[in-house]
XYZ file of C-alpha atoms in Angstrom:
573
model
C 73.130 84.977 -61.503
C 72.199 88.588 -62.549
C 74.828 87.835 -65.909
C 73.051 84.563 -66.842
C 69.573 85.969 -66.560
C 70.733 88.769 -69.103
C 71.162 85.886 -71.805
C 67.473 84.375 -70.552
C 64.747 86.942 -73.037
C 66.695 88.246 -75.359
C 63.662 90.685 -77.001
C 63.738 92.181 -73.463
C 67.307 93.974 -75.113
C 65.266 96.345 -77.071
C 66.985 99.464 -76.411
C 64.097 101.294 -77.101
C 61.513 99.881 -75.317
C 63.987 100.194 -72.231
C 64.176 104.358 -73.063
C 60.503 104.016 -73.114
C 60.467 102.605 -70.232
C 62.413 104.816 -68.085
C 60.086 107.642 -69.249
C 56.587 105.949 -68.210
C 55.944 103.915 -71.046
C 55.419 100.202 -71.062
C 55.242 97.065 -73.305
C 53.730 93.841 -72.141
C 52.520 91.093 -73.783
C 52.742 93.131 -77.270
C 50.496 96.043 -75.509
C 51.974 99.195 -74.779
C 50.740 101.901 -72.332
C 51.995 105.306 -71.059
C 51.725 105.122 -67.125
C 53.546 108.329 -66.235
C 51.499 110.847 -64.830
C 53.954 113.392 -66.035
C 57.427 114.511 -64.896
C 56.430 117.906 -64.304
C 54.320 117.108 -61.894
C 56.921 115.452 -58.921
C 58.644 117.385 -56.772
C 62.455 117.903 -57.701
C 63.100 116.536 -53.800
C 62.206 113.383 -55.058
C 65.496 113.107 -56.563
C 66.995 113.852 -53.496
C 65.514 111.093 -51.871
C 66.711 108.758 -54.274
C 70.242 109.731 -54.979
C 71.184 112.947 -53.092
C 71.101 114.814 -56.266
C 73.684 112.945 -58.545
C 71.324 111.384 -60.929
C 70.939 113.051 -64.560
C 67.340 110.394 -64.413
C 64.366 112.801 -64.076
C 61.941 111.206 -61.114
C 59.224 109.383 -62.286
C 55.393 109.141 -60.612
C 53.772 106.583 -62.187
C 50.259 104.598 -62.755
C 51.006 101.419 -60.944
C 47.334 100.579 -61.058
C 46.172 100.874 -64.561
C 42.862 100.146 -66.250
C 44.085 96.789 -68.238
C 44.338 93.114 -68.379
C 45.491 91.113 -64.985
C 48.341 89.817 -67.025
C 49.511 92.937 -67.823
C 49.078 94.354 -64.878
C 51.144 91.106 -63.446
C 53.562 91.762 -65.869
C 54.330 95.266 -64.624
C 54.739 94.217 -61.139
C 57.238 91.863 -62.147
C 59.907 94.148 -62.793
C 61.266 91.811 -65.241
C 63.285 93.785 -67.426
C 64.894 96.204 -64.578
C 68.077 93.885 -65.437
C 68.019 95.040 -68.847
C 67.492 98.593 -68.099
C 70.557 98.720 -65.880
C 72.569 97.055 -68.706
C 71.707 98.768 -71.096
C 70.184 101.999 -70.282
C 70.587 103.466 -67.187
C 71.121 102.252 -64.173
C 69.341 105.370 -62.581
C 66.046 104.638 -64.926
C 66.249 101.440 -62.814
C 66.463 102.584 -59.285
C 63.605 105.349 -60.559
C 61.161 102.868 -61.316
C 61.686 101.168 -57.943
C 61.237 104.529 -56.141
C 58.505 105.360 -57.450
C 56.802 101.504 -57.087
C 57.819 101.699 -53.282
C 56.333 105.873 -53.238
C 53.272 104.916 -54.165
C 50.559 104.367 -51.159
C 48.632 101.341 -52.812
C 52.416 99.444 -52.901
C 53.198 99.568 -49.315
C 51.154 97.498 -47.703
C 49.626 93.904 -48.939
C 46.071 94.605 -48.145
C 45.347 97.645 -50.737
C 46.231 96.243 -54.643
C 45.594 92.459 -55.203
C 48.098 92.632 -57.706
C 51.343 94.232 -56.051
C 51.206 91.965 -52.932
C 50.241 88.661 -55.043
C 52.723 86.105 -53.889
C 53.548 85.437 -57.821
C 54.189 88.876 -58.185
C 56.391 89.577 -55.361
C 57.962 85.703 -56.669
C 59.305 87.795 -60.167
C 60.183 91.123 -58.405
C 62.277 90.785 -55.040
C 65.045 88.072 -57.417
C 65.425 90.959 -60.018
C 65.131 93.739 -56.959
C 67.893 91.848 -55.318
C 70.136 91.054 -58.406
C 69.895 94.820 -59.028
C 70.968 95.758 -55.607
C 73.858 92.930 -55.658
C 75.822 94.161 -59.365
C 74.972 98.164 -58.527
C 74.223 98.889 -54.876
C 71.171 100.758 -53.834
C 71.281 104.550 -54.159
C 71.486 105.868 -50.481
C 68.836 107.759 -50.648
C 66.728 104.814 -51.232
C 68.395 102.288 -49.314
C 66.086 102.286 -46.211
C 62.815 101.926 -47.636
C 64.127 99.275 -49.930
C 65.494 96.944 -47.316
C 62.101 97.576 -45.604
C 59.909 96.337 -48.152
C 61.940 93.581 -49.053
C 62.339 92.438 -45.850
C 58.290 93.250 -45.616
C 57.628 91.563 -49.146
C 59.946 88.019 -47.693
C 57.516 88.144 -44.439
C 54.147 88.085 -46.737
C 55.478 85.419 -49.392
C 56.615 82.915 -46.450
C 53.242 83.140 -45.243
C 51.218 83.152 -48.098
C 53.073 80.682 -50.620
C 50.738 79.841 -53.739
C 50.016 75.995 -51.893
C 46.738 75.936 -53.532
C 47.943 76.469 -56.685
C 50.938 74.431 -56.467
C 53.457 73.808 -59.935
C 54.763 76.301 -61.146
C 53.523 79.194 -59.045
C 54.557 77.308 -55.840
C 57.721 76.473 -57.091
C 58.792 80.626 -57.617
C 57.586 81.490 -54.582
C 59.965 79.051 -53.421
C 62.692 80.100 -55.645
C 62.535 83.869 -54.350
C 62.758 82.928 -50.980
C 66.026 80.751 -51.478
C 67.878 83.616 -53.663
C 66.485 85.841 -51.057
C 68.127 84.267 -47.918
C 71.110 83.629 -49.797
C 71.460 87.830 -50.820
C 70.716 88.621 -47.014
C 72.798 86.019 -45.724
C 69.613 84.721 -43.787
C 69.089 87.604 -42.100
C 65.040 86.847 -43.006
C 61.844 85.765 -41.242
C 61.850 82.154 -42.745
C 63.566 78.697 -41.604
C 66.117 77.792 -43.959
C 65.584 74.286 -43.464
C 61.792 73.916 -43.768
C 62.609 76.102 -47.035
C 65.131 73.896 -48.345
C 62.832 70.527 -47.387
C 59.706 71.935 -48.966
C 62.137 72.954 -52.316
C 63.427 68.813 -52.224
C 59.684 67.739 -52.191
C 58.511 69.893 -55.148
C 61.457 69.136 -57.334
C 60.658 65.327 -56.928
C 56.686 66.329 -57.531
C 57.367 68.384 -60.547
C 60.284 67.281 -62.709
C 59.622 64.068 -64.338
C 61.617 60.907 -64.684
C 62.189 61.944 -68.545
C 63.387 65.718 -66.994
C 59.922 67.646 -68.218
C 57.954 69.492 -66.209
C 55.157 68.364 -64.973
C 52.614 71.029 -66.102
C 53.864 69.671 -69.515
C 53.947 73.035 -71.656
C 57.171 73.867 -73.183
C 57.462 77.545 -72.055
C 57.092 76.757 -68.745
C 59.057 73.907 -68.619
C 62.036 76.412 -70.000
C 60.954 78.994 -66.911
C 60.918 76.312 -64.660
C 64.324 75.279 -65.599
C 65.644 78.843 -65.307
C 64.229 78.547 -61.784
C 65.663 75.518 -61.103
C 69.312 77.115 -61.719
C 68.880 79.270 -60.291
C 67.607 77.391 -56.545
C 70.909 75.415 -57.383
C 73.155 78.538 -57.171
C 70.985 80.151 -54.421
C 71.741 77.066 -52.230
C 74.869 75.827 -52.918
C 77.365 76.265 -50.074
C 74.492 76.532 -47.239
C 74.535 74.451 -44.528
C 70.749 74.386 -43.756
C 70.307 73.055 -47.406
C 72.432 69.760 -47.137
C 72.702 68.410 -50.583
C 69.755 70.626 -52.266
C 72.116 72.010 -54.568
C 73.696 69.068 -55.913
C 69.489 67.568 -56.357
C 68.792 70.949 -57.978
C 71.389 70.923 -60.205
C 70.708 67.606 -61.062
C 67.297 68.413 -61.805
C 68.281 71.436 -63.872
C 70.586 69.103 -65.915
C 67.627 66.581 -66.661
C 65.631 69.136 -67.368
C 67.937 71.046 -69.732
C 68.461 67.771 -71.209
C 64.583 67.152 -71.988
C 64.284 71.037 -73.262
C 66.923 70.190 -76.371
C 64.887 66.573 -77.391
C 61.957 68.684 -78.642
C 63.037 71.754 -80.183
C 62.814 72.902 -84.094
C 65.552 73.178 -86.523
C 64.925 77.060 -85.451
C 66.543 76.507 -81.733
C 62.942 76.959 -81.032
C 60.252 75.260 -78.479
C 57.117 73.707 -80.217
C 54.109 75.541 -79.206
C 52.025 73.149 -77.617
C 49.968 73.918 -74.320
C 50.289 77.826 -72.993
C 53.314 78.277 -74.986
C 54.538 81.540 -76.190
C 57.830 82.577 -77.780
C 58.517 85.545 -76.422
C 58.253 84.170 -72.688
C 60.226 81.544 -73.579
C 63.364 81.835 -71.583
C 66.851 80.646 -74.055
C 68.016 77.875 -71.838
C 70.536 76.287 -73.766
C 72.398 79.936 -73.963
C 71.923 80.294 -69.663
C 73.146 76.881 -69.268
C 76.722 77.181 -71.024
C 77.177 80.265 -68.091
C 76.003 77.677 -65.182
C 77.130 74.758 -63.443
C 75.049 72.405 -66.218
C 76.522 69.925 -68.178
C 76.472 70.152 -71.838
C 75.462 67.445 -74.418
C 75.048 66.942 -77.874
C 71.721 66.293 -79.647
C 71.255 62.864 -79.983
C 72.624 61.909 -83.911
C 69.830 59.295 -84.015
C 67.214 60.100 -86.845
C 64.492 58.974 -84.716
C 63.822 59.458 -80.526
C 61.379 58.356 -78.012
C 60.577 60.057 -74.900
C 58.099 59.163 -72.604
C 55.698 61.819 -74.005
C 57.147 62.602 -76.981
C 58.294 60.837 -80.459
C 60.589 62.850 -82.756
C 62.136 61.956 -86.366
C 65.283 63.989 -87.807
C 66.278 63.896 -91.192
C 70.158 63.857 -91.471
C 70.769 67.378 -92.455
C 68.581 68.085 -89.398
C 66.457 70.403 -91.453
C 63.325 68.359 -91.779
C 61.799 67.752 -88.295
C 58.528 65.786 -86.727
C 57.277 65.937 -83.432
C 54.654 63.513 -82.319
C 53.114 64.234 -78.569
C 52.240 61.004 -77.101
C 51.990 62.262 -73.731
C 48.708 63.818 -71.026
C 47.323 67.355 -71.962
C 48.462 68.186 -68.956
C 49.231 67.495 -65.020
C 46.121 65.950 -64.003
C 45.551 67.585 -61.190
C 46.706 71.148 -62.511
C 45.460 71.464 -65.795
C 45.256 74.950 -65.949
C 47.975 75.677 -69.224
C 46.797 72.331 -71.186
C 44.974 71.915 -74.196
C 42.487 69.912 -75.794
C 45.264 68.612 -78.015
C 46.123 65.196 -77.193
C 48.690 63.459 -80.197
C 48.975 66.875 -81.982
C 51.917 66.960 -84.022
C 54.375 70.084 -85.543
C 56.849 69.629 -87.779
C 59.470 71.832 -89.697
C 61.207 71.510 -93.635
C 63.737 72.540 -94.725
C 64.341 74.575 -91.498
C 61.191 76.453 -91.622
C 58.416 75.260 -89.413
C 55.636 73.912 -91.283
C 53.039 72.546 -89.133
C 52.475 74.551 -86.051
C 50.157 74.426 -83.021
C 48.014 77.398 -82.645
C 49.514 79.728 -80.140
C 48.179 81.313 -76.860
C 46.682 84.915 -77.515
C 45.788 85.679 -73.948
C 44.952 84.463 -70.713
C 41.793 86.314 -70.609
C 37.764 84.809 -70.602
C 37.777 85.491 -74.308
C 36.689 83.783 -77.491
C 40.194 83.918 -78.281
C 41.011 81.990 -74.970
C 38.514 79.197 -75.573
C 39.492 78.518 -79.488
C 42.978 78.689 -78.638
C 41.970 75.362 -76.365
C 39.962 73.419 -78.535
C 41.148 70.328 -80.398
C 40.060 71.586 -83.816
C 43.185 74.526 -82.997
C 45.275 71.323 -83.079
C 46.961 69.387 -85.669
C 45.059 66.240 -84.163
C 41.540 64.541 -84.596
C 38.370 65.622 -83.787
C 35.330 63.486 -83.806
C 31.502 64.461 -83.793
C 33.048 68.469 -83.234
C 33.735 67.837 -79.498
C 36.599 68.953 -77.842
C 39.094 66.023 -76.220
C 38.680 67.727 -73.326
C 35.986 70.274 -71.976
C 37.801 73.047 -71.634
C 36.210 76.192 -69.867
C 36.609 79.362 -68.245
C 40.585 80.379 -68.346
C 42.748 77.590 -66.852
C 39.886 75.315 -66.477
C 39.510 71.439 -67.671
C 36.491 68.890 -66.715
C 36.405 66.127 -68.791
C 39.525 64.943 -70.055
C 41.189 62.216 -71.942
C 43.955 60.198 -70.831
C 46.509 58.192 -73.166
C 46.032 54.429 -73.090
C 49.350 53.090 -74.212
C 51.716 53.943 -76.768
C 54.539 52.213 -78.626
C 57.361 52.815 -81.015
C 59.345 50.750 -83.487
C 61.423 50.601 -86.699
C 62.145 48.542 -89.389
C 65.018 48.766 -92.393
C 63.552 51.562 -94.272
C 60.592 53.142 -91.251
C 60.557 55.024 -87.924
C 57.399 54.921 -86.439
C 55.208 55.554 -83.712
C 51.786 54.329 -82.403
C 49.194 54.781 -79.483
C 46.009 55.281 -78.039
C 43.594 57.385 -76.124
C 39.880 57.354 -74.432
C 39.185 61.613 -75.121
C 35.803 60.124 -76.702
C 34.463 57.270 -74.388
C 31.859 59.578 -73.718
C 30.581 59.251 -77.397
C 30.697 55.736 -76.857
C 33.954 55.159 -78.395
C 36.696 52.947 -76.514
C 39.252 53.773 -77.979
C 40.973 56.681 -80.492
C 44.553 55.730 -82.201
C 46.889 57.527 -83.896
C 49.855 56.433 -85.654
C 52.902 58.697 -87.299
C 54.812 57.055 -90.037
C 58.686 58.282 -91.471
C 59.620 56.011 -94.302
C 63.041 57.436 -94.603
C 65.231 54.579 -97.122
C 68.327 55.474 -99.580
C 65.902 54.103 -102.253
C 62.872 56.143 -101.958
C 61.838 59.541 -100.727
C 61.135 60.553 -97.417
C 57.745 60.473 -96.622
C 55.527 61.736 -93.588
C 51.963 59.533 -92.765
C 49.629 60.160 -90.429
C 46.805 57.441 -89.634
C 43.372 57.528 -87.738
C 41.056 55.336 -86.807
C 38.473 54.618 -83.523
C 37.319 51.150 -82.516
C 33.290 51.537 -80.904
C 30.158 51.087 -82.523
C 28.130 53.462 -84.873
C 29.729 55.629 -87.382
C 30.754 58.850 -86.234
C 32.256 62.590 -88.153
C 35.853 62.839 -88.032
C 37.886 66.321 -88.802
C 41.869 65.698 -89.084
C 43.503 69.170 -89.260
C 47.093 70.526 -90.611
C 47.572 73.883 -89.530
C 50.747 75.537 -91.464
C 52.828 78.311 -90.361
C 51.685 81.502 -91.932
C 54.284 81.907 -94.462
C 52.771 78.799 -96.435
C 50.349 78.531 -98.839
C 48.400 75.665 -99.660
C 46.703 74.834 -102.789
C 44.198 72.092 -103.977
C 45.391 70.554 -107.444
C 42.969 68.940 -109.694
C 44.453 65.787 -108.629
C 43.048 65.893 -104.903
C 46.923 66.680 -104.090
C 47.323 69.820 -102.344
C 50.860 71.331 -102.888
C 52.254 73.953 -100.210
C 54.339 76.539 -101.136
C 57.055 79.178 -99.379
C 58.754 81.562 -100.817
C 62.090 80.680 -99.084
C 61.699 76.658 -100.107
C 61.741 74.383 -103.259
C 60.869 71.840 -103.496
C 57.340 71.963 -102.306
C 55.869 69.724 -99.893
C 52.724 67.916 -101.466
C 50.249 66.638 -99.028
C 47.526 64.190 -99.833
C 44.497 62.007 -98.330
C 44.956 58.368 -98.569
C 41.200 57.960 -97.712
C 38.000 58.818 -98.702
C 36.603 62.031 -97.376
C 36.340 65.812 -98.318
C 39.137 68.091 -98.416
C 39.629 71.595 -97.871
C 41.964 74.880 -97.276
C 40.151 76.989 -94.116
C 41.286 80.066 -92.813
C 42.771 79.993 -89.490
C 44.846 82.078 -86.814
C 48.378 81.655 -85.271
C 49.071 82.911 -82.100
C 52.728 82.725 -81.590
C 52.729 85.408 -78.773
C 50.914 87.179 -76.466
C 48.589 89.760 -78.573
C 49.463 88.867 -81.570
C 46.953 86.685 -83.766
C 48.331 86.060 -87.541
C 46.291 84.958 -90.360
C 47.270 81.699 -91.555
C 45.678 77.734 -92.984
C 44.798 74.953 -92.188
C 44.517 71.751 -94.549
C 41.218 69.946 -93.073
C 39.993 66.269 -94.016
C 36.043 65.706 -92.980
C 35.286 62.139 -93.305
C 32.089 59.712 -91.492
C 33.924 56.787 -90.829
C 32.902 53.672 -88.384
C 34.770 51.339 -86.453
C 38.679 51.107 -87.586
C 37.805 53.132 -90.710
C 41.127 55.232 -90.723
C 41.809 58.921 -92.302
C 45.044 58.832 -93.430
C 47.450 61.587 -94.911
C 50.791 61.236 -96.576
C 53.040 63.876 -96.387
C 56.239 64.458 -98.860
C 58.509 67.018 -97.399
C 60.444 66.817 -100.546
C 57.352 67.623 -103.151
C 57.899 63.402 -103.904
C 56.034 61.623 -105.769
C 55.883 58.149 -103.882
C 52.326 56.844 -104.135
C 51.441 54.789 -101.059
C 47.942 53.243 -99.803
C 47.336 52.059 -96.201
C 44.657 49.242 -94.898
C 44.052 47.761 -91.583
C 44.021 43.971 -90.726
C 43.106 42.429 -87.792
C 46.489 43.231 -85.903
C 48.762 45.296 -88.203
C 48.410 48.715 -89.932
C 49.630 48.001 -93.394
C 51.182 50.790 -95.807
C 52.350 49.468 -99.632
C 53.268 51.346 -102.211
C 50.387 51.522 -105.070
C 52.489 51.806 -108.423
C 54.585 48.872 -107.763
C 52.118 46.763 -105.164
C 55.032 45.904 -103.187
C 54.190 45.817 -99.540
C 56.605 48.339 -97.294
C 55.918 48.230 -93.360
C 53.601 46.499 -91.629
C 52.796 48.180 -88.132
C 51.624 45.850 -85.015
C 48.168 47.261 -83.445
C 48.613 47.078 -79.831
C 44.948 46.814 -78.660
């Protein structure tokens, strides 16, 4: 288990963040702060007491209670990268950090730090405390206290699991508690059984039919299948658990299946919801080393999940992803977005259109923009949000997807549906519709299609935000070409209605802390009742000039040089 989670966060293999660790110094969430409160100043019996005076690691006192962010502060409670340290490091460096967490008054006890104690902090730490102990052995010296608190640390997290929070946080606590009765042989103050039960009912709450988690954001359905593993390993073989390891595995498998349908051409998740890269566990590369089946991406140029509609094109370079599905779980919205049928796409391998990022989990402005629909490559109408999003994890109003539906034809892949984000403006109902005309006999091009049905006329924004190494440019022509230095051709975008166009400056948030400059190609247009804005998109710099028009029950796209007709699309509502 320890092995596997090695492969999990690869950036966690800096070597020298990990020496910087070991003396004091720590990086979370791209912020780095120097906690040690100086060798010099601990007494040299402090390396007696952790390892009788073998260890070349000088003992470290350390500020476990800093002056920043919760998250951070979260983050170094965790522990997460004592794995890494071992590995690759020292083992010692390891064991010195845990000293001096369990040395320090404020960390023995639950009652005196909010953060040390919090059940989703003690979730992260006692797996990688007891993985640690399990591939090295705990240093004699520190053996007794060590076995205390964990023992002390199982007692509080079985009596204070995260049931008011529920998903993910529920599901951790859950997860320590199995891999901690399986590395004490159930030696602990828990029922196995009631453990194992409450584990079956959560993994039937919170992985879907289609194998995503329900919390539907792409980093933590990648966690979540981590955690999933590893409940299957942690169970297997116990009695008490009955056939909870072949479910979890099962689970994981679905799961791991799901996690491969919407990746880039990069081996990448798209960043929609709380998403982040760099907490983005690998799973494909932790699966090959567990009990998971393996698959192959599906060789179909076109797929449709539940909540999700993707296009391929057959070098697998060109990519489209189309979310069709809720912002988030309805009653745990905390990690969703104002971004209902936001799209991101890649060309030629590169990603092209990307969601904005997550900055922080702070009450910041960056917090509240990273939220909001106009950070998504979606519609807007009359500036309001989709969904009023507010505080941190906070949603009110919300929309809710009405129907959705998918088909093809000889030479189109396509994908249509429907939400109510904007009843409250009187509108009944907003549609989308992606487009891939994809034929041997013409060039492969991208459309995107808006329109509302209500009364009045009403101000409609469509945004494409690109990935900071493009550049976007309007031609004379209306057209706006986008260039990258690594790429020719160069994708051409262009409106196939009537409205103004224009290149804003925007912000992409791929990680934690770090905010890169980057554009966005906006359309502003008034429209009324099934008035669409429309763009066509050319990943191969074509030039295929199409028109679209709505009839009564069909979206209809022909091609303008020729007037030949080429799909016409069925309007569900």
């Amino acid at each position: 288990m320890a092995d596997r989670r090695l492969l999990a966060w690869p950036h966690r293999h800096d070597r020298k963040m990990l020496e910087h660790m070991s003396s004091g110094t720590f990086t979370f969430l791209n912020e780095t702060r120097d906690l040690g409160v100086s060798v010099g100043q601990v007494a040299e019996t402090s390396r007696d007491r952790l390892t009788d005076g073998n260890s070349t690691q000088v003992p470290l006192k350390l500020n476990w209670h800093p002056e920043a962010p919760r998250l951070w502060r979260f983050h170094l409670h965790y522990h997460e990268a004592l794995l890494e340290l071992a590995s690759l490091v020292s083992v010692d460096a390891a064991w010195a950090i845990i000293d001096s967490w369990l040395s320090n008054p404020k960390n023995q006890t639950p009652h005196s730090d909010p953060d040390a104690w919090h059940p989703f902090c003690i979730s992260q730490r006692l797996p990688i405390w007891l993985m640690l102990a399990s591939q090295y052995g705990v240093p004699d010296g520190l053996r007794k206290r060590f076995f205390q608190s964990v023992l002390a640390q199982v007692q509080w997290l079985w009596t204070h699991l995260e049931w008011d929070l529920g998903g993910n946080h529920l599901l951790e606590n859950l997860r320590a508690l199995a891999i901690a009765n399986m590395a004490l042989e159930g030696d602990l103050p828990l029922d196995a059984r009631r453990l194992s039960k409450w584990i079956d009912i959560e993994l039937k709450k919170q992985v879907l039919p289609s194998g995503e988690h329900f919390e539907r954001t792409p980093t933590y359905h990648a966690i979540m299948t981590l955690a999933v593993m590893e409940i299957a390993d942690a169970v297997d073989g116990s009695v008490a658990a009955g056939d909870l390891a072949e479910k979890s595995c099962s689970a994981a498998n679905r799961m791991r299946e799901f996690h491969g349908t919407i990746l880039h051409p990069d081996g990448q998740i798209p960043l929609l919801g709380d998403s982040v890269f760099g907490e983005t566990p690998h799973v494909g590369e932790v699966a090959e080393t567990s009990q998971l089946k393996s698959s192959e991406l599906s060789s179909s140029s076109a797929t449709f999940e539940p909540d999700y509609w993707t296009w391929w094109s057959d070098n697998r370079k060109d990519f489209l992803l189309f979310d069709v599905g809720a912002v988030a779980c309805d009653h745990l919205p905390a990690h969703g977005h104002a971004d209902l049928f936001g799209l991101e796409a890649s060309i030629g391998g590169e990603r092209f259109l990307v969601d904005t990022g997550t900055y922080d989990y702070d009450d910041s402005p960056e917090r509240q923009a990273s939220r909001s629909t106009l950070s998504h490559n979606t519609l807007a109408i009359d500036g309001e949000d989709q969904c009023d999003v507010w505080s941190r994890f906070r949603m009110g109003r919300r929309g809710h997807v009405l129907w959705k539906r998918a088909g093809k034809s000889e030479t189109s892949r396509w994908c249509m549906a429907a939400h109510d984000a904007y009843r409250f403006l009187g509108i009944g109902e907003t549609i989308r519709t992606a487009i891939v005309i994809d034929d041997s006999s013409l060039e492969t091009t991208w459309l995107i299609v808006d329109w509302f049905t209500g009364p009045g006329h009403h101000d409609l924004i469509s945004t494409l935000q690109l990935e900071p190494n493009w550049k976007a440019t309007i031609q004379t022509s209306g057209e706006v070409i986008c260039e990258n230095a690594e790429l020719e051709p160069q994708p051409r975008i262009r409106m196939l209605t009537e409205g103004e166009l224009s290149i804003e400056p925007g912000v992409y948030c791929p990680d934690f802390g770090v905010a890169l400059p980057n554009e966005s190609i906006v359309a502003a247009a008034i429209r009324f009742e099934r008035e669409p804005v429309a763009w066509q998109i050319c990943p191969g710099g074509c030039e295929l000039n199409l028109s679209i028009r709505l009839s009564n029950n069909e979206l209809i796209v022909e091609s303008v040089d020729d007037k030949g007709e080429i799909l016409r699309v069925p309007i569900l509502s």
